[in-house]
XYZ file of C-alpha atoms in Angstrom:
563
model
C 7.865 -23.134 4.585
C 9.338 -24.058 1.206
C 9.475 -21.355 -1.440
C 9.366 -21.380 -5.218
C 12.289 -19.677 -6.926
C 11.219 -18.055 -10.187
C 13.772 -16.268 -12.355
C 12.201 -13.361 -14.234
C 12.485 -13.473 -17.999
C 14.102 -10.585 -19.853
C 13.294 -9.655 -23.449
C 16.658 -10.255 -25.125
C 15.901 -8.025 -28.120
C 15.072 -5.063 -25.871
C 18.089 -5.873 -23.713
C 20.386 -5.643 -26.730
C 18.705 -2.386 -27.772
C 19.231 -0.845 -24.334
C 22.794 -2.145 -24.064
C 23.750 -0.089 -27.105
C 22.469 3.061 -25.364
C 23.574 2.531 -21.740
C 26.964 1.407 -20.461
C 26.024 -0.210 -17.152
C 26.210 -3.725 -15.685
C 24.176 -6.321 -17.654
C 22.142 -7.222 -14.553
C 21.115 -3.574 -14.164
C 20.141 -3.459 -17.830
C 17.970 -6.524 -17.235
C 16.254 -4.784 -14.323
C 15.376 -1.846 -16.564
C 14.002 -4.049 -19.349
C 11.935 -5.985 -16.798
C 10.402 -2.617 -15.856
C 9.409 -1.889 -19.449
C 12.369 0.384 -20.234
C 14.176 -0.125 -23.531
C 15.472 3.305 -24.631
C 17.877 5.897 -23.252
C 15.101 8.483 -22.819
C 12.909 6.033 -20.899
C 15.840 5.177 -18.642
C 16.547 8.861 -18.068
C 12.931 9.501 -17.023
C 13.082 6.478 -14.737
C 16.317 7.445 -12.994
C 15.541 11.176 -12.961
C 11.815 11.580 -12.228
C 10.466 15.062 -12.856
C 7.260 16.761 -11.757
C 6.909 17.790 -15.396
C 6.310 14.082 -16.144
C 2.959 14.273 -14.327
C -0.058 14.205 -16.620
C -2.356 17.181 -17.102
C -5.068 16.688 -14.435
C -7.696 17.923 -16.898
C -7.178 14.721 -18.901
C -9.204 12.996 -16.174
C -12.880 12.700 -17.069
C -15.082 15.178 -15.182
C -12.144 17.202 -13.833
C -13.440 20.301 -15.612
C -16.877 19.774 -14.037
C -15.304 19.319 -10.604
C -13.318 22.553 -10.810
C -16.296 24.490 -12.190
C -18.437 23.311 -9.254
C -15.762 24.235 -6.705
C -15.393 27.688 -8.252
C -19.169 28.129 -8.132
C -19.150 27.174 -4.445
C -16.417 29.714 -3.760
C -18.234 32.461 -5.662
C -21.476 31.783 -3.781
C -19.704 31.356 -0.420
C -21.025 27.819 0.008
C -19.674 25.522 2.702
C -17.581 22.649 1.312
C -17.201 19.362 3.214
C -14.141 17.167 2.613
C -15.285 13.579 3.213
C -12.885 10.621 3.258
C -12.332 7.041 4.308
C -10.914 6.196 7.740
C -7.702 4.480 6.553
C -4.321 6.010 5.658
C -5.297 6.717 2.062
C -8.526 8.405 3.082
C -7.112 10.484 5.934
C -4.099 11.677 3.930
C -6.492 12.573 1.094
C -8.632 14.609 3.497
C -5.538 16.341 4.887
C -4.337 17.190 1.366
C -7.563 18.710 0.039
C -8.695 20.279 3.322
C -5.302 21.926 3.956
C -5.166 23.270 0.396
C -8.605 24.882 0.621
C -7.909 26.114 4.161
C -4.831 27.866 2.768
C -7.186 29.662 0.354
C -9.415 30.685 3.295
C -12.462 28.843 1.974
C -15.453 27.803 4.085
C -14.345 24.194 4.432
C -14.711 21.378 6.969
C -14.003 17.647 7.019
C -15.828 14.458 7.944
C -14.602 10.899 8.520
C -17.231 8.149 8.915
C -16.943 5.984 12.014
C -15.702 2.489 11.141
C -18.098 0.833 13.595
C -21.298 2.862 13.429
C -21.209 3.945 9.769
C -18.836 1.554 8.032
C -16.837 2.143 4.859
C -17.664 4.855 2.370
C -20.344 7.498 2.103
C -23.000 7.159 4.810
C -26.514 8.498 5.245
C -25.438 9.800 8.656
C -22.613 11.758 7.028
C -24.950 13.309 4.469
C -27.449 14.220 7.189
C -24.643 15.779 9.250
C -23.600 17.844 6.225
C -27.197 19.021 5.720
C -27.601 19.950 9.392
C -24.367 21.944 9.334
C -25.052 23.902 6.172
C -22.796 22.125 3.653
C -24.034 22.133 0.070
C -21.000 20.531 -1.625
C -19.213 17.360 -0.509
C -15.894 16.234 -1.987
C -15.638 12.481 -1.309
C -12.122 11.029 -1.286
C -11.069 7.367 -1.551
C -14.718 6.298 -1.613
C -18.015 6.836 -3.403
C -17.611 5.081 -6.746
C -20.300 2.518 -5.828
C -22.452 4.800 -3.654
C -25.360 4.984 -6.104
C -28.133 5.143 -3.495
C -26.246 7.505 -1.165
C -25.617 10.030 -3.946
C -29.266 9.814 -4.978
C -30.214 10.537 -1.353
C -27.825 13.521 -1.241
C -29.277 14.914 -4.464
C -32.720 14.911 -2.852
C -31.215 16.913 0.035
C -29.829 19.483 -2.455
C -26.263 18.449 -1.637
C -23.869 18.058 -4.558
C -21.060 15.509 -4.609
C -17.661 15.434 -6.299
C -16.345 11.874 -6.069
C -12.571 11.285 -6.096
C -12.041 7.520 -6.019
C -9.566 4.973 -7.343
C -11.507 1.756 -6.814
C -13.136 -0.239 -9.599
C -16.572 1.116 -10.543
C -19.636 -1.083 -10.685
C -21.976 -1.308 -13.647
C -23.422 2.114 -12.845
C -21.714 5.443 -12.118
C -23.214 7.573 -9.302
C -25.169 10.647 -10.412
C -22.730 13.098 -8.843
C -21.718 16.485 -10.268
C -18.329 14.966 -11.105
C -16.879 11.474 -10.717
C -13.080 11.402 -10.852
C -11.825 7.828 -11.164
C -9.197 6.782 -13.736
C -10.616 3.244 -13.612
C -13.861 4.391 -15.221
C -14.119 2.657 -18.589
C -14.945 6.007 -20.206
C -11.960 7.807 -18.630
C -8.950 8.210 -20.913
C -6.569 9.441 -18.222
C -3.199 7.826 -19.095
C -2.367 6.441 -15.627
C -4.840 4.194 -13.832
C -3.100 3.343 -10.550
C -3.266 6.533 -8.481
C -4.150 6.218 -4.795
C -7.216 7.947 -3.390
C -4.957 10.680 -2.044
C -3.375 10.810 -5.504
C -6.775 11.642 -7.017
C -7.202 14.361 -4.389
C -3.771 15.701 -5.294
C -4.753 15.873 -8.973
C -7.904 17.785 -7.974
C -6.004 20.509 -6.111
C -3.373 20.598 -8.871
C -6.138 21.208 -11.416
C -7.576 24.034 -9.318
C -4.127 25.598 -8.865
C -3.281 25.351 -12.560
C -6.585 26.876 -13.684
C -6.271 29.724 -11.175
C -2.575 30.411 -11.855
C -1.436 29.483 -8.352
C 2.261 28.583 -7.904
C 3.282 24.923 -8.180
C 4.388 24.981 -4.543
C 0.773 25.616 -3.503
C -0.035 21.946 -4.154
C 3.330 20.131 -4.270
C 3.781 21.053 -0.585
C 1.390 18.170 0.151
C 3.446 15.481 -1.580
C 4.507 14.029 1.778
C 0.860 13.040 2.313
C 0.741 11.539 -1.191
C 3.734 9.251 -0.644
C 2.370 8.049 2.707
C -0.842 7.040 0.913
C 1.043 5.378 -1.952
C 3.124 3.312 0.465
C 0.288 2.369 2.804
C -2.357 1.582 0.173
C 0.104 -0.672 -1.671
C -0.507 0.814 -5.112
C 2.081 0.216 -7.869
C 5.131 2.479 -7.723
C 5.169 3.021 -11.456
C 4.388 5.948 -13.741
C 2.930 8.928 -11.908
C 3.067 7.137 -8.563
C 6.848 6.814 -8.925
C 7.146 10.568 -9.525
C 4.841 11.395 -6.602
C 6.669 8.941 -4.331
C 10.115 10.218 -5.352
C 9.295 13.841 -4.563
C 7.140 12.901 -1.589
C 10.104 11.151 0.026
C 12.246 14.220 -0.625
C 9.621 16.313 1.164
C 9.421 13.920 4.104
C 13.190 13.761 4.502
C 13.817 17.491 4.116
C 10.740 19.439 5.162
C 7.884 17.240 6.398
C 4.583 18.581 7.652
C 4.467 19.197 11.404
C 2.318 16.127 12.061
C 4.450 13.664 10.126
C 7.603 15.175 11.633
C 6.263 14.619 15.156
C 5.328 11.022 14.356
C 8.760 10.356 12.839
C 10.684 11.875 15.741
C 8.545 10.158 18.371
C 9.313 6.767 16.837
C 13.071 7.257 16.697
C 13.578 7.150 12.959
C 16.699 9.244 12.397
C 17.909 7.853 9.091
C 16.589 8.717 5.664
C 13.002 7.571 5.298
C 12.097 4.965 2.675
C 8.827 3.486 1.432
C 9.416 0.597 3.846
C 9.562 2.998 6.806
C 6.248 4.510 5.748
C 4.678 1.051 5.464
C 5.908 -0.239 8.827
C 6.356 2.883 10.988
C 4.058 5.685 9.844
C 1.140 3.915 8.134
C 0.185 1.629 11.056
C 0.070 4.555 13.477
C -2.177 6.624 11.215
C -4.391 3.588 10.623
C -4.573 2.854 14.351
C -6.717 5.945 14.921
C -9.604 4.588 12.845
C -9.039 0.983 13.911
C -9.142 1.582 17.658
C -11.015 4.868 18.132
C -11.704 7.778 15.780
C -9.944 8.455 12.460
C -10.421 12.176 13.024
C -7.434 11.893 15.359
C -5.318 10.979 12.323
C -6.616 13.955 10.347
C -5.945 16.260 13.304
C -2.336 15.067 13.345
C -1.863 15.510 9.603
C -3.301 19.031 9.494
C -1.449 20.172 12.631
C 0.433 23.404 12.039
C 2.173 23.883 15.399
C 4.770 21.592 16.960
C 2.763 21.558 20.203
C -0.447 20.297 18.575
C 1.463 17.857 16.355
C 3.251 16.296 19.335
C 0.023 15.884 21.288
C -1.758 14.289 18.337
C 1.205 11.984 17.622
C 1.092 10.767 21.231
C -2.587 9.897 20.799
C -1.831 7.860 17.659
C 1.061 6.055 19.354
C -1.240 5.097 22.226
C -3.825 3.733 19.785
C -1.115 1.816 17.936
C 0.132 0.145 21.127
C -3.437 -0.952 21.866
C -3.794 -2.168 18.279
C -0.627 -4.292 18.576
C -1.815 -5.988 21.759
C -5.235 -6.654 20.258
C -4.145 -8.070 16.909
C -1.459 -10.224 18.575
C -3.954 -11.863 20.947
C -6.470 -12.458 18.148
C -3.762 -13.964 15.938
C -2.871 -16.414 18.725
C -6.551 -17.371 19.069
C -6.941 -17.804 15.315
C -3.863 -20.022 15.010
C -5.154 -22.162 17.879
C -8.472 -22.581 16.040
C -6.600 -23.804 12.965
C -4.489 -26.228 14.983
C -7.670 -27.724 16.433
C -9.233 -28.160 12.988
C -8.042 -31.489 11.511
C -9.623 -30.663 8.137
C -7.816 -27.354 7.602
C -4.615 -28.799 6.116
C -6.613 -30.308 3.246
C -8.308 -27.008 2.394
C -7.206 -24.391 -0.108
C -8.601 -21.530 2.008
C -8.556 -20.202 5.555
C -11.860 -18.723 6.752
C -12.366 -18.071 10.472
C -15.149 -16.377 12.438
C -15.359 -15.289 16.066
C -18.106 -12.947 17.274
C -15.906 -11.092 19.758
C -12.860 -10.309 17.628
C -12.097 -6.599 17.257
C -13.327 -5.427 13.859
C -10.576 -2.823 13.601
C -7.716 -5.326 13.438
C -9.093 -8.331 11.581
C -7.483 -7.152 8.337
C -4.094 -7.337 10.053
C -4.927 -10.788 11.444
C -5.947 -11.932 7.952
C -2.560 -10.808 6.621
C -0.711 -12.632 9.412
C -2.604 -15.876 8.845
C -2.159 -15.627 5.093
C 1.601 -15.311 5.627
C 1.592 -18.262 8.045
C -0.636 -20.704 6.139
C -0.248 -19.224 2.650
C -3.864 -19.682 1.638
C -6.474 -17.143 0.485
C -7.695 -15.978 3.890
C -10.843 -14.365 5.295
C -11.219 -13.332 8.941
C -14.711 -12.423 10.138
C -16.299 -11.032 13.276
C -19.812 -10.030 14.315
C -20.751 -6.430 13.620
C -24.274 -5.025 13.960
C -25.787 -8.463 13.488
C -23.709 -9.334 10.418
C -20.548 -11.350 9.857
C -18.113 -8.713 8.678
C -14.482 -9.092 7.747
C -11.409 -8.786 5.612
C -9.856 -10.963 2.932
C -6.215 -11.283 1.915
C -4.840 -13.263 -1.005
C -1.689 -15.055 -2.006
C 0.343 -13.699 -4.913
C -1.164 -14.556 -8.281
C -4.727 -15.263 -7.125
C -7.657 -12.852 -7.522
C -9.499 -13.064 -4.197
C -11.936 -10.312 -5.188
C -13.007 -12.403 -8.176
C -13.521 -15.422 -5.925
C -15.638 -13.363 -3.524
C -17.681 -12.043 -6.467
C -18.512 -15.659 -7.313
C -20.096 -15.952 -3.862
C -21.957 -12.669 -4.259
C -25.445 -14.132 -3.828
C -24.544 -14.974 -0.212
C -23.177 -11.517 0.612
C -24.761 -8.250 1.657
C -21.825 -6.061 0.678
C -18.279 -6.470 -0.630
C -15.528 -4.526 -2.349
C -11.804 -4.503 -2.943
C -9.236 -5.676 -5.460
C -7.188 -8.739 -6.455
C -5.223 -9.077 -3.242
C -7.482 -7.609 -0.534
C -11.190 -7.160 0.028
C -13.833 -6.433 2.634
C -17.191 -8.155 2.947
C -20.283 -8.586 5.111
C -23.025 -11.204 5.142
C -25.976 -12.379 7.192
C -25.077 -14.757 10.004
C -27.363 -17.455 8.595
C -25.320 -17.462 5.350
C -21.950 -17.892 7.077
C -21.531 -21.678 6.796
C -22.796 -21.703 3.211
C -20.362 -18.926 2.329
C -17.386 -20.726 3.898
C -18.229 -23.856 1.895
C -18.887 -21.946 -1.333
C -15.675 -19.902 -1.030
C -13.637 -23.088 -0.541
C -15.280 -24.640 -3.621
C -14.596 -21.563 -5.776
C -10.964 -21.258 -4.730
C -10.276 -25.008 -4.976
C -11.625 -25.110 -8.514
C -9.776 -22.030 -9.779
C -6.462 -21.595 -7.958
C -3.317 -23.036 -9.518
C -1.415 -25.312 -7.142
C 1.790 -23.303 -7.525
C 0.146 -20.243 -5.992
C -0.143 -22.097 -2.670
C 3.642 -21.990 -2.251
C 5.295 -18.604 -1.600
C 7.258 -17.321 -4.574
C 10.597 -15.566 -4.625
C 10.972 -13.667 -7.878
C 14.640 -13.471 -8.836
C 15.668 -10.592 -11.081
C 19.154 -11.700 -12.137
C 22.125 -13.915 -11.316
C 25.355 -12.430 -9.973
C 28.797 -13.653 -9.038
C 30.106 -12.621 -5.638
C 32.755 -10.335 -7.106
C 30.033 -8.401 -8.985
C 28.379 -7.295 -5.740
C 30.280 -4.028 -5.333
C 29.691 -0.511 -4.019
C 29.663 0.779 -7.598
C 26.930 -1.709 -8.521
C 24.958 -0.785 -5.397
C 25.150 2.967 -6.050
C 23.372 2.505 -9.380
C 20.953 -0.012 -7.866
C 19.894 2.583 -5.268
C 18.646 4.795 -8.093
C 15.925 2.213 -8.825
C 14.238 3.374 -5.595
C 11.636 4.124 -4.373
C 10.836 0.428 -4.205
C 7.345 -1.004 -3.909
C 4.728 -2.967 -5.870
C 5.761 -3.501 -9.528
C 9.116 -1.913 -8.690
C 10.210 -4.226 -5.913
C 13.712 -4.266 -4.497
C 15.515 -6.713 -6.819
C 16.365 -10.197 -5.580
C 19.601 -11.691 -6.925
C 20.808 -15.275 -7.128
C 24.338 -16.538 -6.624
C 24.875 -20.243 -7.230
C 27.350 -22.726 -5.804
C 28.662 -20.771 -2.839
C 30.174 -22.276 0.297
C 30.667 -21.256 3.902
C 33.931 -19.481 4.729
C 33.742 -20.995 8.199
C 32.435 -17.820 9.806
C 28.708 -18.392 9.288
C 26.786 -18.834 12.546
C 23.466 -18.458 14.337
C 22.976 -15.135 16.103
C 20.346 -14.743 18.776
C 18.012 -17.704 18.520
C 16.398 -17.149 15.127
C 18.819 -15.438 12.754
C 21.630 -16.657 10.533
C 24.830 -14.682 9.977
C 26.404 -15.690 6.674
C 29.885 -15.434 5.243
C 30.194 -17.142 1.860
C 32.656 -17.490 -0.986
C 32.726 -19.036 -4.434
C 35.888 -20.819 -5.506
C 38.733 -18.324 -5.012
C 36.526 -15.208 -5.069
C 36.285 -12.676 -2.289
C 33.855 -13.431 0.531
C 30.443 -11.830 0.950
C 28.622 -11.369 4.237
C 24.909 -11.445 4.874
C 22.093 -11.880 7.356
C 19.113 -14.207 7.101
C 16.415 -13.023 9.495
C 14.465 -15.917 11.001
C 16.597 -18.390 9.041
C 18.495 -20.123 11.866
C 16.939 -23.451 10.821
C 18.881 -23.253 7.527
C 22.269 -23.454 9.246
C 22.592 -27.143 8.300
C 22.488 -26.239 4.600
C 25.253 -23.682 5.123
C 27.427 -26.038 7.160
C 26.979 -29.044 4.857
C 30.089 -30.100 2.888
C 28.643 -29.257 -0.527
C 27.932 -25.855 -2.122
C 24.523 -24.172 -1.978
C 22.602 -21.450 -3.802
C 21.544 -18.218 -2.122
C 19.066 -15.520 -3.153
C 19.180 -12.095 -1.554
C 18.674 -8.380 -1.801
C 21.678 -6.087 -1.549
C 22.012 -3.709 1.395
C 24.611 -1.189 2.493
C 25.845 -1.480 6.076
C 27.844 1.323 7.666
C 29.888 0.726 10.826
C 32.398 3.147 12.313
C 32.411 5.160 9.101
C 33.117 2.149 6.878
C 30.512 1.153 4.285
C 30.142 -2.508 3.384
C 27.845 -4.286 0.937
C 25.958 -7.205 2.456
C 23.271 -9.705 1.522
C 19.821 -9.634 3.067
C 19.203 -13.331 2.520
C 15.729 -14.324 1.310
C 16.281 -18.072 0.948
C 18.938 -20.692 0.314
C 19.025 -24.279 -0.825
């Protein structure tokens, strides 16, 4: 698939301002300016994150009400239920808040709704369970901001709610005791992009601060926070960068028993990065709720002994293996459906339905098909008499907005620009597919239907050095809005050593004029060997990696594209 190369613009005035304050490579200065940094102090905070940079949690609207209600519950010996979503963000949020209150010896329990029998968010069944088991206060994490009717029902049962959510509110705010959500229009909290677990972290931080507990009493849960940040794909900027930075330190030096067991069982010996959390840890935690019961994920995360942690990690690994087999077979079926549809190539969307597809993995299948076809994609299956599914978008297009435009055909939907969930009556399915195609076709810009590679700066081969890389590493942790920079080097040629390795990958060795050579690997790029071996020069874009072999460190390219 062809890709668009887009070179990021850099504000030249701010670049000159920063250059006078920092003596580093111009390309690195450009990276800082592209991240909104233009002064020495801003650069210092960026390169040296500090927990003191975190905002006062009491700046969040209703935080004072939330803490007052928790303190009242403690004083009156009420039972407190920690309620959260069944994905990584929800289960890490539960583990954070539940473990904190357990440490204080409070009367606390937790509840995770079943993906298949209760669905996303606060459920009537969950409220009834709380009532039957003597809970009078529920702290809802990573859900609840649109649960108007459910909170009204709970109020009638004399059950109070504290909502800790990070999703966009609707037109009405639930009538809970406290609603913590930085995205509320009436909330002046300075940072809006916290994960659901991040909101839970701010809640326990507020309680600790008000009650003069040591900082360690809540920062000990930062490993859960960074797992949520990585897996929920929130921007790694502002507070999230601080939480991720210290969360990775915690994971690499002193992880919780559950995360440690999961890491060791999956043979990750090197230093953990955001990427490892996204591809190794997150899927295994998610697999619990996808394939069985998300309480298994919570049990792992709150494990205190090595024995219990190992047993729970084995359960999650088993679920993840089942998840892999299931999503792979469904992806094959879905691709076959597209190949047999002669009209699909002319469409701007991919929408597929099959009544027997596993509801727990259709979000993964949607992501795979979006990557393959590069169209806004919705995958649906039958669930309790409804067509229910997941949506994934291409970069630059707001799929949630497109789904909103089809709202009259839907029973329920929610999400954000790049991912959403939805359900609709079976009789509305064909009308929805047609309407969604019409909305997307009339609003999407043609360029968004071709994958984009965003290039941060141009470099010459001799500028790609260990010294350059050592500073570049300090831009980590990498993730949304702080992605690993992609560099461009023009007019390079093969040294003669470039070759295909395996069947799919391209090993590169390039030079430019009389400069030193630079090695690299292009995963899945064997088909580009003709460009490399052609007589003329070519351009290459890449990220920079460090490769160590037999004690020798070498800088190499991780090739993204060439032409």
